[in-house]
């Protein structure tokens, strides 16, 4: 795992500063404007942003550079930097509500930074596991959930680049 996640060697939480060679995407060398061919996020003025109108225009612009953004690379290569694991009978009694809170929160954050997103939400035996491209996003989802539904929250940052593991549980 360590070897693989190193591919994304970003040092800051928003993935803007590279610390190790990245075979997929040298952000410093990214030519602007660049468009992600998977999610249509745009790289412009040194940051990733969502602008569907501009993306549509760039589709016909020979000056646009087609790339795969770091979030889509992490999703495709399955390298989450945030893992939120939910447990407890309360979860299954309020599953729909809880999923909605997580999705709404992720959508809101994603508008600000399109590189922060949920890769997938999976039920694994008695847990619901949410994987995110961004470590900070996993923490924010956990905190938002706890604010709305109480429960026990545990947050653990480890590794390089840092992976954030968040555990939440509530039994009644
Ligand atoms: Zn993308």
Short mmCIF file of C-alpha atoms and ligand atoms in Angstrom, two decimals:
data_model
loop_
_atom_site.label_atom_id
_atom_site.label_comp_id
_atom_site.label_asym_id
_atom_site.label_seq_id
_atom_site.Cartn_x
_atom_site.Cartn_y
_atom_site.Cartn_z
CA UNK A 1 0.00 0.00 0.00
CA UNK A 2 2.74 2.40 1.00
CA UNK A 3 4.48 2.00 -2.33
CA UNK A 4 1.29 2.61 -4.23
CA UNK A 5 0.05 5.65 -2.37
CA UNK A 6 3.46 7.24 -2.83
CA UNK A 7 2.46 7.79 -6.42
CA UNK A 8 0.33 10.60 -5.19
CA UNK A 9 3.01 12.06 -2.94
CA UNK A 10 1.16 15.26 -2.20
CA UNK A 11 2.19 16.94 0.99
CA UNK A 12 -0.70 19.20 1.72
CA UNK A 13 -4.27 18.17 2.23
CA UNK A 14 -5.57 19.71 -0.91
CA UNK A 15 -3.09 17.95 -3.09
CA UNK A 16 -1.48 21.06 -4.49
CA UNK A 17 2.09 20.54 -3.43
CA UNK A 18 4.00 17.59 -4.73
CA UNK A 19 6.73 16.06 -2.62
CA UNK A 20 7.53 12.89 -4.54
CA UNK A 21 7.62 12.11 -8.24
CA UNK A 22 4.19 11.39 -9.59
CA UNK A 23 4.23 9.28 -12.74
CA UNK A 24 0.68 10.24 -13.63
CA UNK A 25 0.49 13.93 -13.16
CA UNK A 26 3.24 16.43 -12.61
CA UNK A 27 1.11 19.29 -11.43
CA UNK A 28 3.95 21.77 -11.74
CA UNK A 29 4.16 20.85 -15.40
CA UNK A 30 0.43 20.94 -16.01
CA UNK A 31 -0.37 23.23 -18.88
CA UNK A 32 -3.36 25.49 -18.50
CA UNK A 33 -6.16 25.29 -19.14
CA UNK A 34 -6.37 21.57 -18.47
CA UNK A 35 -9.58 19.57 -18.37
CA UNK A 36 -10.08 16.22 -16.67
CA UNK A 37 -11.38 13.86 -19.29
CA UNK A 38 -13.24 11.86 -16.64
CA UNK A 39 -14.97 14.42 -14.43
CA UNK A 40 -14.50 17.64 -16.44
CA UNK A 41 -12.84 19.47 -13.57
CA UNK A 42 -10.71 22.31 -14.88
CA UNK A 43 -7.17 23.24 -13.86
CA UNK A 44 -6.71 26.94 -14.20
CA UNK A 45 -4.81 29.61 -12.30
CA UNK A 46 -3.02 26.86 -10.41
CA UNK A 47 -6.11 25.25 -8.97
CA UNK A 48 -8.78 22.71 -9.78
CA UNK A 49 -12.30 23.99 -10.08
CA UNK A 50 -15.70 23.03 -11.42
CA UNK A 51 -17.16 25.12 -14.20
CA UNK A 52 -19.38 23.08 -16.52
CA UNK A 53 -19.89 25.99 -18.94
CA UNK A 54 -16.19 26.58 -19.32
CA UNK A 55 -15.56 22.84 -19.59
CA UNK A 56 -18.06 22.67 -22.45
CA UNK A 57 -16.30 25.55 -24.18
CA UNK A 58 -12.89 23.99 -23.71
CA UNK A 59 -14.13 20.82 -25.39
CA UNK A 60 -13.88 22.72 -28.68
CA UNK A 61 -10.74 24.60 -27.80
CA UNK A 62 -7.55 23.18 -29.30
CA UNK A 63 -5.57 24.99 -26.59
CA UNK A 64 -7.13 22.84 -23.86
CA UNK A 65 -5.06 20.02 -22.40
CA UNK A 66 -6.84 16.76 -21.60
CA UNK A 67 -5.64 15.06 -18.44
CA UNK A 68 -6.92 12.90 -15.59
CA UNK A 69 -7.22 14.87 -12.37
CA UNK A 70 -5.69 13.53 -9.13
CA UNK A 71 -9.11 12.69 -7.68
CA UNK A 72 -10.07 10.59 -10.71
CA UNK A 73 -6.67 8.89 -10.58
CA UNK A 74 -7.19 8.00 -6.93
CA UNK A 75 -10.70 6.75 -7.63
CA UNK A 76 -9.57 4.67 -10.63
CA UNK A 77 -6.48 3.30 -8.89
CA UNK A 78 -8.44 2.87 -5.68
CA UNK A 79 -6.13 4.80 -3.35
CA UNK A 80 -8.39 6.46 -0.82
CA UNK A 81 -6.74 8.95 1.52
CA UNK A 82 -9.73 8.97 3.82
CA UNK A 83 -11.64 5.98 5.18
CA UNK A 84 -14.70 6.44 7.33
CA UNK A 85 -16.14 3.32 8.94
CA UNK A 86 -19.59 3.41 10.55
CA UNK A 87 -20.98 0.79 12.91
CA UNK A 88 -23.80 0.08 15.26
CA UNK A 89 -27.49 -0.78 15.25
CA UNK A 90 -28.40 2.92 15.24
CA UNK A 91 -26.73 3.19 11.84
CA UNK A 92 -28.98 0.61 10.23
CA UNK A 93 -32.07 2.11 11.80
CA UNK A 94 -31.17 5.51 10.32
CA UNK A 95 -29.25 4.41 7.27
CA UNK A 96 -31.07 6.50 4.71
CA UNK A 97 -30.76 9.67 6.77
CA UNK A 98 -27.09 9.04 7.47
CA UNK A 99 -26.29 8.36 3.83
CA UNK A 100 -28.06 11.58 2.89
CA UNK A 101 -26.06 13.65 5.37
CA UNK A 102 -22.80 12.19 4.08
CA UNK A 103 -23.72 12.72 0.44
CA UNK A 104 -24.96 16.29 0.98
CA UNK A 105 -21.87 17.22 2.95
CA UNK A 106 -19.54 15.73 0.35
CA UNK A 107 -21.43 17.51 -2.45
CA UNK A 108 -21.13 20.83 -0.66
CA UNK A 109 -17.40 20.39 -0.05
CA UNK A 110 -16.89 19.17 -3.61
CA UNK A 111 -18.22 22.44 -4.98
CA UNK A 112 -15.38 24.24 -3.23
CA UNK A 113 -12.72 21.75 -4.16
CA UNK A 114 -13.52 19.17 -6.82
CA UNK A 115 -10.57 17.04 -5.73
CA UNK A 116 -12.31 16.26 -2.44
CA UNK A 117 -14.86 13.59 -3.11
CA UNK A 118 -16.32 10.28 -2.05
CA UNK A 119 -14.93 7.37 -4.06
CA UNK A 120 -17.49 4.87 -2.82
CA UNK A 121 -19.84 3.86 -0.05
CA UNK A 122 -19.92 0.12 0.64
CA UNK A 123 -21.60 -2.08 3.13
CA UNK A 124 -19.02 -4.55 4.45
CA UNK A 125 -20.62 -7.02 6.78
CA UNK A 126 -21.86 -4.96 9.70
CA UNK A 127 -20.05 -1.76 8.70
CA UNK A 128 -20.70 1.00 6.24
CA UNK A 129 -17.39 2.11 4.73
CA UNK A 130 -16.96 5.43 2.98
CA UNK A 131 -13.77 6.03 1.05
CA UNK A 132 -12.69 9.51 0.04
CA UNK A 133 -10.00 10.91 -2.25
CA UNK A 134 -9.04 13.38 0.44
CA UNK A 135 -8.11 12.72 4.06
CA UNK A 136 -9.63 15.93 5.43
CA UNK A 137 -12.94 15.08 3.82
CA UNK A 138 -13.20 11.84 5.83
CA UNK A 139 -12.70 13.82 9.04
CA UNK A 140 -15.28 16.40 8.03
CA UNK A 141 -17.84 13.73 7.19
CA UNK A 142 -17.26 12.06 10.57
CA UNK A 143 -17.60 15.33 12.45
CA UNK A 144 -20.73 16.34 10.58
CA UNK A 145 -22.28 12.95 11.29
CA UNK A 146 -21.45 13.18 14.97
CA UNK A 147 -22.88 16.67 15.20
CA UNK A 148 -26.17 15.51 13.72
CA UNK A 149 -26.46 12.04 15.29
CA UNK A 150 -24.07 11.99 18.28
CA UNK A 151 -22.28 8.65 18.65
CA UNK A 152 -18.63 7.86 19.30
CA UNK A 153 -16.05 9.32 16.93
CA UNK A 154 -12.42 8.31 16.62
CA UNK A 155 -10.03 9.98 14.19
CA UNK A 156 -6.62 8.64 13.33
CA UNK A 157 -4.07 10.24 10.98
CA UNK A 158 -1.19 8.06 9.82
CA UNK A 159 1.26 7.39 7.03
CA UNK A 160 2.81 9.33 4.23
CA UNK A 161 0.93 10.68 2.47
CA UNK A 162 -1.35 10.85 5.44
CA UNK A 163 -4.37 8.59 5.42
CA UNK A 164 -7.17 9.60 7.75
CA UNK A 165 -9.13 6.73 9.30
CA UNK A 166 -12.33 7.70 11.02
CA UNK A 167 -14.47 5.36 13.08
CA UNK A 168 -17.97 6.25 14.12
CA UNK A 169 -20.39 4.09 16.05
CA UNK A 170 -23.67 4.31 17.83
CA UNK A 171 -25.64 1.43 19.21
CA UNK A 172 -28.80 3.05 20.54
ZN1 LIG B 1 -11.33 14.16 -12.70
#
